[in-house]
XYZ file of N, CA and C in Angstrom:
693
model
N 23.469 5.310 -46.495
C 24.414 5.831 -47.189
C 24.743 6.091 -45.951
N 26.304 6.205 -45.673
C 27.640 6.916 -44.646
C 27.444 8.475 -44.600
N 28.244 9.011 -44.084
C 28.411 10.246 -43.154
C 28.592 11.025 -44.977
N 29.486 10.182 -46.042
C 29.985 10.562 -46.945
C 29.073 10.755 -48.813
N 27.828 10.063 -48.112
C 27.177 9.525 -49.147
C 25.854 10.269 -48.703
N 25.307 10.375 -50.667
C 23.883 10.463 -50.370
C 22.805 10.283 -51.319
N 21.822 9.598 -51.766
C 20.782 8.799 -52.540
C 20.104 9.902 -52.765
N 19.599 9.698 -54.135
C 18.966 10.506 -55.104
C 17.871 9.473 -55.285
N 16.871 9.173 -54.736
C 15.730 7.637 -55.834
C 15.415 8.003 -56.381
N 14.225 7.083 -57.364
C 13.682 7.264 -58.236
C 13.046 7.370 -58.114
N 11.822 7.480 -56.952
C 10.436 7.876 -56.519
C 10.221 8.745 -55.929
N 12.321 9.794 -55.806
C 11.804 10.688 -54.691
C 11.871 9.742 -53.484
N 11.424 9.025 -52.870
C 10.832 8.442 -51.525
C 10.925 9.648 -50.385
N 9.701 10.984 -51.273
C 10.020 12.211 -50.017
C 8.913 11.613 -49.041
N 9.304 12.134 -47.566
C 8.108 11.427 -46.710
C 7.049 12.719 -47.191
N 5.704 12.418 -46.243
C 4.434 12.787 -47.180
C 4.067 13.656 -46.457
N 4.036 13.298 -45.057
C 3.838 14.314 -43.843
C 5.033 15.381 -43.192
N 5.756 15.243 -44.195
C 6.966 16.496 -43.839
C 6.984 17.232 -44.870
N 7.572 19.076 -44.624
C 7.277 19.812 -46.322
C 8.510 19.724 -46.498
N 9.288 20.583 -48.015
C 9.634 21.363 -48.061
C 10.968 20.567 -47.184
N 11.433 21.461 -46.641
C 12.242 22.373 -45.327
C 12.636 20.641 -44.986
N 11.351 20.291 -44.371
C 12.056 18.453 -42.555
C 12.118 17.805 -43.971
N 12.144 17.239 -44.916
C 12.709 16.752 -45.696
C 13.724 17.306 -46.370
N 14.941 18.351 -46.526
C 15.382 18.702 -47.152
C 16.873 18.754 -45.874
N 16.109 18.800 -44.625
C 16.795 18.449 -43.585
C 16.690 17.356 -42.496
N 16.149 16.131 -42.640
C 16.498 15.676 -42.006
C 17.308 14.897 -41.955
N 18.449 14.951 -43.169
C 19.751 14.014 -43.174
C 20.215 14.553 -42.601
N 20.337 15.425 -41.680
C 21.207 16.603 -40.993
C 20.814 16.373 -39.603
N 19.185 16.063 -39.611
C 18.641 16.071 -37.836
C 19.364 14.680 -37.432
N 18.948 13.911 -38.429
C 19.297 12.603 -38.093
C 20.955 12.140 -37.430
N 22.183 12.706 -37.948
C 23.611 12.632 -37.645
C 23.680 14.079 -36.936
N 22.540 14.704 -36.120
C 22.454 15.187 -34.569
C 23.290 16.787 -34.486
N 22.980 17.259 -35.991
C 23.259 19.052 -36.408
C 22.428 19.751 -36.086
N 22.546 20.572 -35.578
C 21.969 21.875 -34.223
C 20.987 22.544 -35.165
N 19.799 22.626 -34.640
C 18.480 23.205 -35.472
C 19.182 24.168 -36.356
N 19.655 25.495 -35.564
C 20.076 26.544 -36.627
C 21.165 26.212 -37.900
N 20.941 25.132 -37.328
C 22.775 24.955 -38.400
C 22.647 24.135 -39.548
N 21.378 22.994 -39.792
C 20.929 22.064 -40.090
C 19.781 23.212 -41.480
N 18.530 24.161 -40.331
C 17.972 24.594 -40.714
C 18.353 26.057 -42.340
N 19.851 26.664 -41.867
C 20.486 27.674 -42.791
C 21.266 26.618 -44.479
N 21.928 25.417 -44.465
C 21.880 24.433 -44.828
C 21.246 23.580 -46.031
N 19.662 23.217 -44.603
C 18.496 23.271 -45.745
C 18.197 24.741 -47.037
N 18.361 25.200 -46.139
C 17.991 26.991 -47.159
C 18.739 27.237 -48.261
N 20.050 26.229 -47.786
C 21.509 27.007 -49.021
C 20.497 26.174 -50.426
N 20.559 25.099 -50.082
C 19.881 23.735 -50.977
C 19.465 23.606 -51.778
N 18.427 24.252 -51.095
C 16.936 24.276 -50.498
C 16.838 25.596 -52.158
N 17.551 26.832 -51.539
C 18.125 27.632 -53.235
C 18.319 27.097 -53.908
N 19.339 26.808 -54.318
C 20.325 25.965 -54.835
C 19.997 25.717 -55.692
N 18.884 24.783 -55.909
C 17.516 23.718 -57.035
C 16.598 24.362 -57.229
N 16.550 25.056 -56.418
C 15.394 26.793 -57.269
C 14.337 26.586 -56.972
N 14.082 25.947 -55.368
C 13.141 26.119 -54.892
C 12.237 27.021 -53.956
N 12.339 28.047 -53.698
C 13.150 29.342 -53.186
C 11.221 29.246 -53.417
N 10.799 29.397 -51.361
C 9.054 30.013 -51.690
C 8.669 28.940 -51.871
N 8.353 27.482 -51.872
C 8.013 26.914 -51.898
C 8.727 25.590 -50.124
N 9.422 26.222 -49.635
C 10.002 26.014 -47.939
C 8.620 24.981 -47.402
N 8.021 25.373 -47.399
C 6.271 25.175 -46.027
C 5.636 24.253 -47.306
N 5.534 24.206 -48.489
C 5.292 23.159 -49.464
C 5.299 21.710 -48.755
N 4.181 20.912 -48.825
C 4.021 19.311 -48.859
C 4.528 19.273 -50.589
N 4.927 17.937 -50.432
C 5.379 16.640 -51.332
C 4.221 16.836 -52.629
N 3.137 16.599 -52.110
C 1.771 16.885 -52.867
C 1.402 17.381 -53.289
N 1.677 18.728 -53.393
C 1.732 19.511 -54.227
C 2.771 20.021 -54.766
N 3.853 18.890 -55.100
C 4.703 19.426 -56.103
C 4.622 18.915 -56.834
N 4.994 19.105 -58.179
C 4.998 18.405 -59.412
C 6.370 18.116 -59.528
N 5.952 16.628 -60.548
C 7.233 15.476 -60.353
C 8.564 15.657 -60.352
N 8.898 17.501 -61.149
C 10.591 17.436 -61.310
C 10.548 18.448 -60.342
N 9.518 19.146 -59.344
C 10.157 19.831 -58.322
C 9.959 18.882 -56.860
N 9.514 17.204 -57.423
C 9.673 16.619 -55.946
C 11.253 16.827 -56.471
N 11.824 15.715 -57.215
C 12.913 15.055 -57.534
C 14.401 16.660 -57.003
N 13.479 17.232 -57.378
C 14.687 18.413 -56.581
C 14.667 18.650 -55.931
N 14.061 18.623 -54.516
C 13.504 17.996 -53.708
C 15.068 17.126 -52.831
N 14.566 15.588 -53.421
C 15.356 14.784 -53.338
C 17.006 14.808 -53.982
N 17.697 15.335 -54.554
C 18.568 16.463 -54.654
C 19.491 16.978 -53.584
N 17.888 18.245 -53.281
C 18.766 18.730 -52.720
C 18.673 17.843 -51.072
N 17.934 17.067 -50.639
C 18.612 16.362 -49.971
C 19.316 15.409 -49.077
N 20.171 14.674 -50.659
C 21.054 14.200 -50.761
C 22.451 15.183 -50.481
N 21.995 16.757 -50.795
C 23.216 17.076 -50.385
C 23.329 18.733 -49.512
N 22.291 17.818 -48.879
C 22.088 19.018 -47.320
C 22.854 18.298 -46.513
N 23.763 16.835 -46.251
C 24.242 16.127 -45.867
C 26.000 16.363 -46.280
N 26.465 16.718 -47.136
C 27.590 17.657 -47.456
C 28.220 16.099 -48.426
N 27.500 15.329 -49.428
C 28.192 14.030 -49.411
C 29.207 14.317 -50.786
N 30.068 13.812 -51.108
C 31.415 13.455 -51.784
C 30.709 12.783 -52.981
N 30.168 11.913 -52.562
C 29.697 10.878 -53.801
C 28.025 10.266 -53.198
N 27.965 10.548 -54.150
C 25.324 10.740 -54.735
C 25.450 10.057 -55.983
N 25.248 8.065 -54.794
C 23.665 7.730 -55.747
C 22.244 8.164 -56.157
N 22.698 8.484 -57.255
C 21.501 8.067 -58.337
C 20.932 7.198 -59.449
N 19.415 7.274 -58.637
C 18.291 5.765 -58.846
C 17.735 5.875 -59.699
N 18.165 5.560 -60.996
C 17.345 5.844 -61.881
C 16.823 7.675 -61.436
N 17.000 7.852 -61.788
C 16.846 9.889 -60.919
C 15.608 10.759 -61.813
N 15.715 10.702 -63.169
C 14.934 11.273 -64.150
C 13.768 9.410 -64.889
N 13.670 9.352 -64.932
C 12.974 7.942 -65.439
C 11.308 7.660 -65.499
N 10.864 9.184 -64.052
C 9.384 9.283 -64.782
C 9.130 10.768 -65.057
N 10.340 11.242 -65.081
C 9.970 12.907 -65.335
C 9.131 13.342 -67.127
N 8.826 13.949 -67.687
C 9.319 14.543 -68.808
C 10.486 14.446 -69.062
N 10.468 14.747 -70.939
C 11.078 14.535 -71.164
C 12.547 16.109 -71.276
N 11.478 16.753 -71.288
C 11.992 18.841 -70.784
C 12.041 18.337 -69.498
N 11.866 18.067 -68.568
C 12.014 17.740 -67.282
C 13.370 17.141 -66.921
N 13.550 15.596 -67.609
C 14.656 15.298 -67.671
C 16.088 16.163 -67.736
N 15.963 17.009 -69.220
C 16.762 17.227 -69.239
C 17.256 18.921 -68.291
N 16.731 18.848 -67.528
C 16.735 20.321 -66.281
C 17.767 19.643 -65.487
N 16.674 18.376 -64.582
C 17.420 17.794 -63.675
C 18.648 17.027 -63.810
N 19.177 17.266 -65.022
C 21.191 16.632 -65.194
C 21.268 17.450 -65.843
N 21.051 19.129 -66.367
C 22.314 19.934 -66.652
C 22.006 20.270 -65.005
N 21.414 20.713 -64.377
C 21.621 20.653 -62.575
C 22.809 19.420 -62.388
N 22.298 18.292 -62.172
C 23.796 17.666 -62.130
C 24.936 18.019 -62.288
N 24.361 18.020 -63.648
C 25.701 18.286 -64.234
C 26.562 20.014 -63.478
N 25.737 20.926 -63.033
C 26.512 22.514 -63.103
C 26.368 21.883 -61.402
N 26.434 21.017 -60.265
C 26.455 20.807 -59.079
C 27.743 20.101 -59.230
N 27.829 19.009 -59.812
C 29.128 18.431 -60.558
C 30.255 19.239 -60.576
N 30.210 19.767 -61.158
C 31.572 20.658 -61.721
C 32.030 22.310 -60.178
N 30.142 22.701 -59.409
C 30.600 23.905 -59.067
C 31.250 22.401 -57.430
N 31.159 21.264 -56.861
C 30.987 21.733 -56.009
C 32.250 19.772 -55.999
N 32.854 19.642 -56.972
C 33.453 18.851 -57.160
C 33.210 16.681 -56.452
N 31.878 16.950 -57.167
C 30.934 15.243 -56.757
C 30.813 14.566 -57.733
N 31.005 12.906 -57.286
C 31.026 11.766 -58.024
C 29.875 11.393 -57.265
N 29.331 10.877 -58.282
C 28.268 10.518 -58.666
C 28.264 8.573 -58.778
N 27.215 7.670 -58.574
C 27.277 6.717 -59.670
C 25.402 6.647 -60.092
N 25.552 6.727 -61.392
C 24.476 7.584 -62.244
C 23.796 6.454 -62.914
N 22.388 5.616 -62.141
C 21.888 4.052 -61.919
C 20.970 4.614 -63.683
N 21.071 4.016 -64.729
C 20.021 4.535 -65.090
C 18.907 2.952 -66.882
N 18.367 3.620 -67.791
C 18.628 2.670 -68.520
C 18.252 3.616 -69.812
N 18.137 3.863 -69.576
C 18.193 5.973 -70.967
C 19.909 6.107 -71.490
N 20.590 5.548 -72.599
C 21.451 5.719 -72.645
C 22.011 6.220 -73.616
N 21.177 7.495 -74.207
C 21.768 8.344 -74.101
C 21.954 9.203 -73.314
N 20.891 9.547 -72.258
C 20.901 10.208 -70.770
C 22.811 9.490 -70.281
N 23.213 8.402 -70.535
C 24.453 7.841 -69.501
C 24.938 8.663 -70.530
N 25.224 8.120 -71.978
C 26.365 9.074 -72.434
C 26.653 10.444 -72.111
N 26.120 10.551 -72.306
C 25.670 12.346 -71.825
C 26.270 12.542 -70.311
N 25.932 12.357 -69.443
C 26.636 12.823 -68.395
C 27.307 11.769 -67.738
N 27.771 10.617 -67.805
C 28.686 9.420 -67.830
C 30.383 10.217 -68.591
N 31.132 10.136 -67.118
C 32.658 9.755 -67.684
C 32.820 8.556 -68.479
N 33.084 7.767 -67.172
C 32.502 5.711 -67.208
C 31.079 5.071 -67.467
N 32.034 4.253 -67.613
C 29.914 3.601 -68.006
C 30.463 1.886 -67.382
N 29.805 1.242 -66.811
C 28.873 -0.301 -66.880
C 28.188 -0.789 -67.271
N 28.383 -1.075 -67.530
C 27.381 -2.409 -68.424
C 26.511 -3.707 -67.992
N 25.187 -2.970 -67.490
C 25.197 -4.983 -66.564
C 24.093 -5.324 -66.902
N 23.744 -7.097 -66.244
C 23.174 -7.644 -67.038
C 23.042 -9.234 -66.550
N 21.624 -9.307 -65.789
C 21.399 -9.595 -64.569
C 21.644 -9.662 -63.472
N 22.466 -8.686 -62.581
C 22.625 -7.902 -61.960
C 25.072 -7.693 -62.007
N 24.855 -7.949 -63.587
C 26.253 -9.020 -63.675
C 27.406 -8.196 -64.261
N 27.890 -6.916 -64.350
C 28.857 -6.715 -64.670
C 29.159 -7.238 -66.163
N 29.102 -6.960 -68.037
C 29.320 -8.145 -68.833
C 30.586 -6.419 -69.303
N 30.493 -5.536 -68.871
C 31.385 -4.263 -69.058
C 32.125 -3.044 -69.079
N 33.049 -2.242 -69.055
C 33.099 -1.252 -67.896
C 34.277 -0.560 -68.981
N 34.016 0.881 -69.236
C 35.653 1.068 -70.002
C 34.416 3.272 -69.841
N 35.922 3.251 -70.127
C 35.306 5.417 -71.062
C 34.101 5.549 -71.330
N 33.672 6.299 -71.334
C 32.814 6.865 -71.539
C 32.335 6.980 -72.969
N 33.088 7.300 -74.069
C 32.835 7.679 -75.851
C 34.057 6.227 -75.685
N 34.717 6.030 -75.282
C 35.159 3.952 -75.505
C 33.647 3.207 -76.719
N 33.661 2.852 -74.548
C 32.313 2.652 -75.039
C 31.665 2.314 -76.345
N 31.003 4.265 -76.172
C 29.908 4.098 -76.900
C 30.371 3.943 -78.471
N 31.532 4.199 -78.361
C 32.871 4.917 -79.362
C 32.609 2.826 -80.494
N 32.738 1.593 -79.070
C 33.563 0.558 -79.641
C 33.181 -0.485 -78.168
N 31.550 -0.630 -78.562
C 31.349 -1.921 -77.916
C 31.599 -2.808 -77.990
N 32.468 -4.444 -76.781
C 32.325 -5.071 -77.186
C 31.717 -6.188 -77.106
N 30.910 -6.422 -76.246
C 30.096 -6.650 -75.312
C 28.984 -7.205 -75.900
N 28.500 -8.748 -76.444
C 26.895 -8.704 -77.752
C 26.005 -7.794 -77.202
N 25.966 -8.003 -75.484
C 24.812 -7.023 -74.957
C 25.149 -5.245 -75.411
N 25.678 -5.037 -74.671
C 26.304 -3.473 -74.874
C 25.949 -3.867 -77.052
N 26.481 -3.780 -77.324
C 26.323 -3.796 -78.583
C 24.289 -3.471 -79.214
N 24.006 -4.814 -78.080
C 22.259 -4.638 -78.457
C 21.956 -3.266 -77.929
N 22.066 -3.201 -76.677
C 21.934 -1.737 -76.768
C 22.234 -1.038 -76.884
N 22.911 -0.553 -77.338
C 23.478 0.710 -78.043
C 22.839 0.959 -79.683
N 22.610 -0.399 -79.973
C 21.399 -0.305 -81.547
C 20.526 0.606 -81.417
N 20.075 0.000 -80.345
C 18.922 0.970 -79.854
C 18.629 2.201 -79.649
N 19.908 2.362 -78.873
C 19.784 4.549 -79.177
C 19.072 5.301 -80.282
N 18.140 5.945 -80.145
C 17.623 6.858 -80.605
C 18.254 7.617 -81.732
N 18.702 8.141 -82.928
C 19.418 9.163 -83.577
C 18.049 9.899 -84.243
N 19.048 11.278 -84.511
C 18.403 12.496 -84.598
C 18.329 12.666 -86.247
N 19.320 11.452 -86.778
C 18.733 11.915 -88.392
C 18.753 10.593 -88.943
N 17.540 10.692 -89.976
C 16.534 10.469 -90.391
C 17.711 9.187 -91.591
N 18.789 9.328 -92.210
C 19.731 9.169 -93.728
C 20.464 7.866 -92.190
N 21.635 8.667 -90.857
C 21.936 7.918 -90.075
C 21.381 6.592 -89.218
N 19.905 5.742 -89.137
C 19.285 6.191 -88.575
C 19.026 4.419 -89.369
N 18.400 5.307 -90.492
C 17.873 4.612 -91.473
C 19.718 2.908 -92.564
N 19.899 3.401 -91.943
C 21.701 2.940 -92.075
C 22.023 2.622 -91.062
N 22.066 2.527 -89.957
C 21.751 1.564 -88.684
C 21.451 0.027 -88.781
N 22.280 -0.980 -88.028
C 22.000 -2.552 -87.922
C 21.825 -2.450 -86.786
N 19.480 -2.689 -86.084
C 19.515 -2.839 -85.334
C 19.317 -3.531 -84.507
N 20.039 -3.844 -83.278
C 20.239 -6.019 -82.967
C 18.188 -5.535 -81.800
N 18.393 -7.320 -82.531
C 16.945 -7.276 -81.879
C 16.974 -8.821 -81.282
N 17.197 -8.866 -80.275
C 16.885 -10.560 -79.009
C 16.334 -11.335 -79.185
N 16.530 -12.256 -79.227
C 15.238 -13.541 -79.056
C 15.090 -14.096 -77.707
N 14.234 -13.972 -77.453
C 13.420 -15.111 -76.017
C 13.407 -13.766 -74.976
N 13.151 -14.875 -73.908
C 13.073 -14.210 -72.806
C 13.587 -13.697 -71.873
N 13.816 -12.484 -70.958
C 14.305 -12.081 -70.121
C 14.583 -13.376 -68.537
N 15.574 -13.755 -68.264
C 15.386 -15.331 -67.158
C 15.254 -14.318 -65.996
N 14.943 -15.364 -65.073
C 15.117 -14.406 -64.228
C 15.755 -14.686 -63.312
N 16.351 -13.369 -62.518
C 16.766 -12.911 -61.998
C 17.686 -13.686 -60.914
N 16.674 -14.796 -59.864
C 16.890 -15.101 -59.062
C 17.281 -16.827 -59.834
N 17.266 -17.298 -60.855
C 17.282 -18.259 -60.544
C 18.301 -18.141 -62.397
N 18.971 -18.052 -62.778
C 20.266 -16.929 -63.739
C 20.382 -18.534 -64.314
N 20.893 -18.409 -65.827
C 21.050 -19.598 -66.517
C 22.586 -19.980 -66.413
N 23.009 -20.710 -66.282
C 24.816 -21.201 -65.781
C 25.630 -20.606 -66.972
N 27.189 -21.154 -66.754
C 27.903 -20.220 -67.312
C 27.831 -18.235 -67.651
N 27.272 -17.877 -69.148
C 27.812 -16.836 -68.785
C 25.542 -16.418 -69.182
N 25.102 -15.427 -68.188
C 24.245 -15.194 -68.651
C 22.824 -14.663 -69.032
N 24.029 -14.298 -70.632
C 23.630 -13.809 -71.716
C 23.310 -14.530 -73.237
N 23.810 -16.413 -72.323
C 23.889 -16.798 -73.052
C 22.856 -17.325 -73.585
N 21.342 -16.800 -73.288
C 20.165 -17.664 -73.900
C 19.394 -16.641 -74.442
N 20.107 -15.815 -75.222
C 19.339 -14.464 -75.459
C 21.253 -14.164 -76.590
N 22.008 -14.383 -76.785
C 22.966 -13.884 -77.336
C 23.174 -14.712 -78.650
N 23.150 -14.145 -79.871
C 23.270 -14.460 -81.059
C 24.229 -15.574 -80.869
N 26.310 -14.834 -80.005
C 26.728 -15.205 -81.110
C 27.425 -16.420 -79.771
N 25.826 -17.116 -78.780
C 26.982 -18.180 -77.469
C 27.154 -18.668 -78.236
N 28.157 -18.897 -77.759
C 28.789 -20.959 -78.112
C 28.132 -22.045 -76.946
N 29.112 -23.467 -76.371
C 28.786 -24.286 -75.869
C 29.364 -23.887 -74.682
N 30.204 -23.153 -74.858
C 31.126 -22.444 -73.297
C 30.653 -21.694 -73.204
N 30.027 -21.005 -73.789
C 29.198 -19.434 -72.503
C 27.698 -20.041 -71.554
N 27.990 -21.777 -71.815
C 26.498 -22.377 -71.699
C 26.911 -22.704 -70.341
N 28.119 -23.079 -69.955
C 29.084 -24.281 -69.473
C 29.658 -23.545 -68.276
N 30.795 -22.558 -69.052
C 31.604 -21.542 -68.173
C 31.546 -20.534 -67.869
N 31.690 -19.746 -66.812
C 31.479 -18.439 -66.652
C 32.746 -17.457 -66.936
N 32.187 -16.469 -67.851
C 33.929 -15.800 -68.518
C 34.425 -14.921 -67.586
N 35.008 -14.585 -67.629
C 36.497 -13.788 -66.803
C 35.898 -12.530 -66.812
N 36.292 -11.645 -66.514
C 36.152 -10.250 -66.547
C 37.179 -9.800 -66.538
N 37.984 -9.348 -67.679
C 39.367 -8.960 -68.109
C 39.463 -8.105 -69.608
N 40.648 -6.849 -68.758
C 40.947 -5.809 -69.353
C 41.869 -6.559 -70.564
N 40.809 -5.991 -71.527
C 40.799 -6.280 -73.031
C 41.707 -5.354 -73.992
N 41.255 -3.640 -73.832
C 42.046 -2.691 -73.663
C 41.947 -1.965 -72.638
N 43.080 -1.445 -73.308
C 43.296 -0.165 -71.537
C 42.706 0.525 -71.041
N 41.948 0.093 -69.445
C 40.979 0.536 -69.587
C 39.084 -0.123 -69.681
N 39.678 -0.410 -70.597
C 38.028 -0.930 -70.944
C 37.711 -2.853 -70.616
N 37.280 -3.083 -69.410
C 37.154 -4.531 -69.401
C 35.558 -4.644 -69.929
N 36.053 -6.215 -70.138
C 34.055 -7.405 -70.842
C 34.828 -8.605 -69.730
N 33.592 -9.489 -69.740
C 33.508 -10.664 -69.546
C 32.340 -11.049 -70.494
N 33.028 -11.599 -71.970
C 32.939 -12.413 -72.546
C 33.226 -13.981 -73.229
N 33.565 -14.840 -74.004
C 34.053 -15.698 -74.588
C 34.406 -15.501 -75.221
N 34.036 -14.005 -76.305
C 33.843 -14.517 -78.289
C 35.873 -13.556 -77.762
N 35.789 -12.198 -77.061
C 37.035 -11.939 -76.590
C 38.401 -12.886 -77.050
N 38.027 -13.832 -75.763
C 39.269 -15.298 -75.952
C 40.134 -15.330 -76.795
N 39.168 -15.609 -77.804
C 39.862 -15.592 -79.161
C 41.341 -14.862 -80.034
């Protein structure tokens, strides 16, 4: 990441030989910030994520949730405007996931941060994101505002993903049409020709096998790559 960007990794990626303080002040240290200033900055963000008193602890002594908080404090310590969150909660228990997501949202409001939040859990994505991009085999297939995409998904893959999101109401859940894809996921190293989703798409046409669909704006702010919409 550059000088205005931070990174929160899926597996925290903390340096096991450094303490909490050492991990959080690592970024400012690499960027040449003097010891006193970087120590003060690191302490500020350690306090902000609720780890007061753990400054001298090593990562192995911390729970998964606490390690992820260290990772967030480390990302913040470089004073970024933009943070990439790569599956930041996938390895955590559900109760801890909500704590981390709420903390990220609070920080976003207080500090004016922008997140690129990468995740497979669409319920979390819907909760935290203002705009959602759906990818399949490394290709963007749909992009829209969060409410719009959840209300009106246009790409078959987006429709499939949203149909699998659990609903807490059993009556609503029974009435939902769950879309189940058939076939295996192709190798991203050797993707199919044409539309990469055509091997599993229930609506695939001959054109889908031959031509890559154009990523087009079909509704205001709603972009999709799908031959079905060209009709």
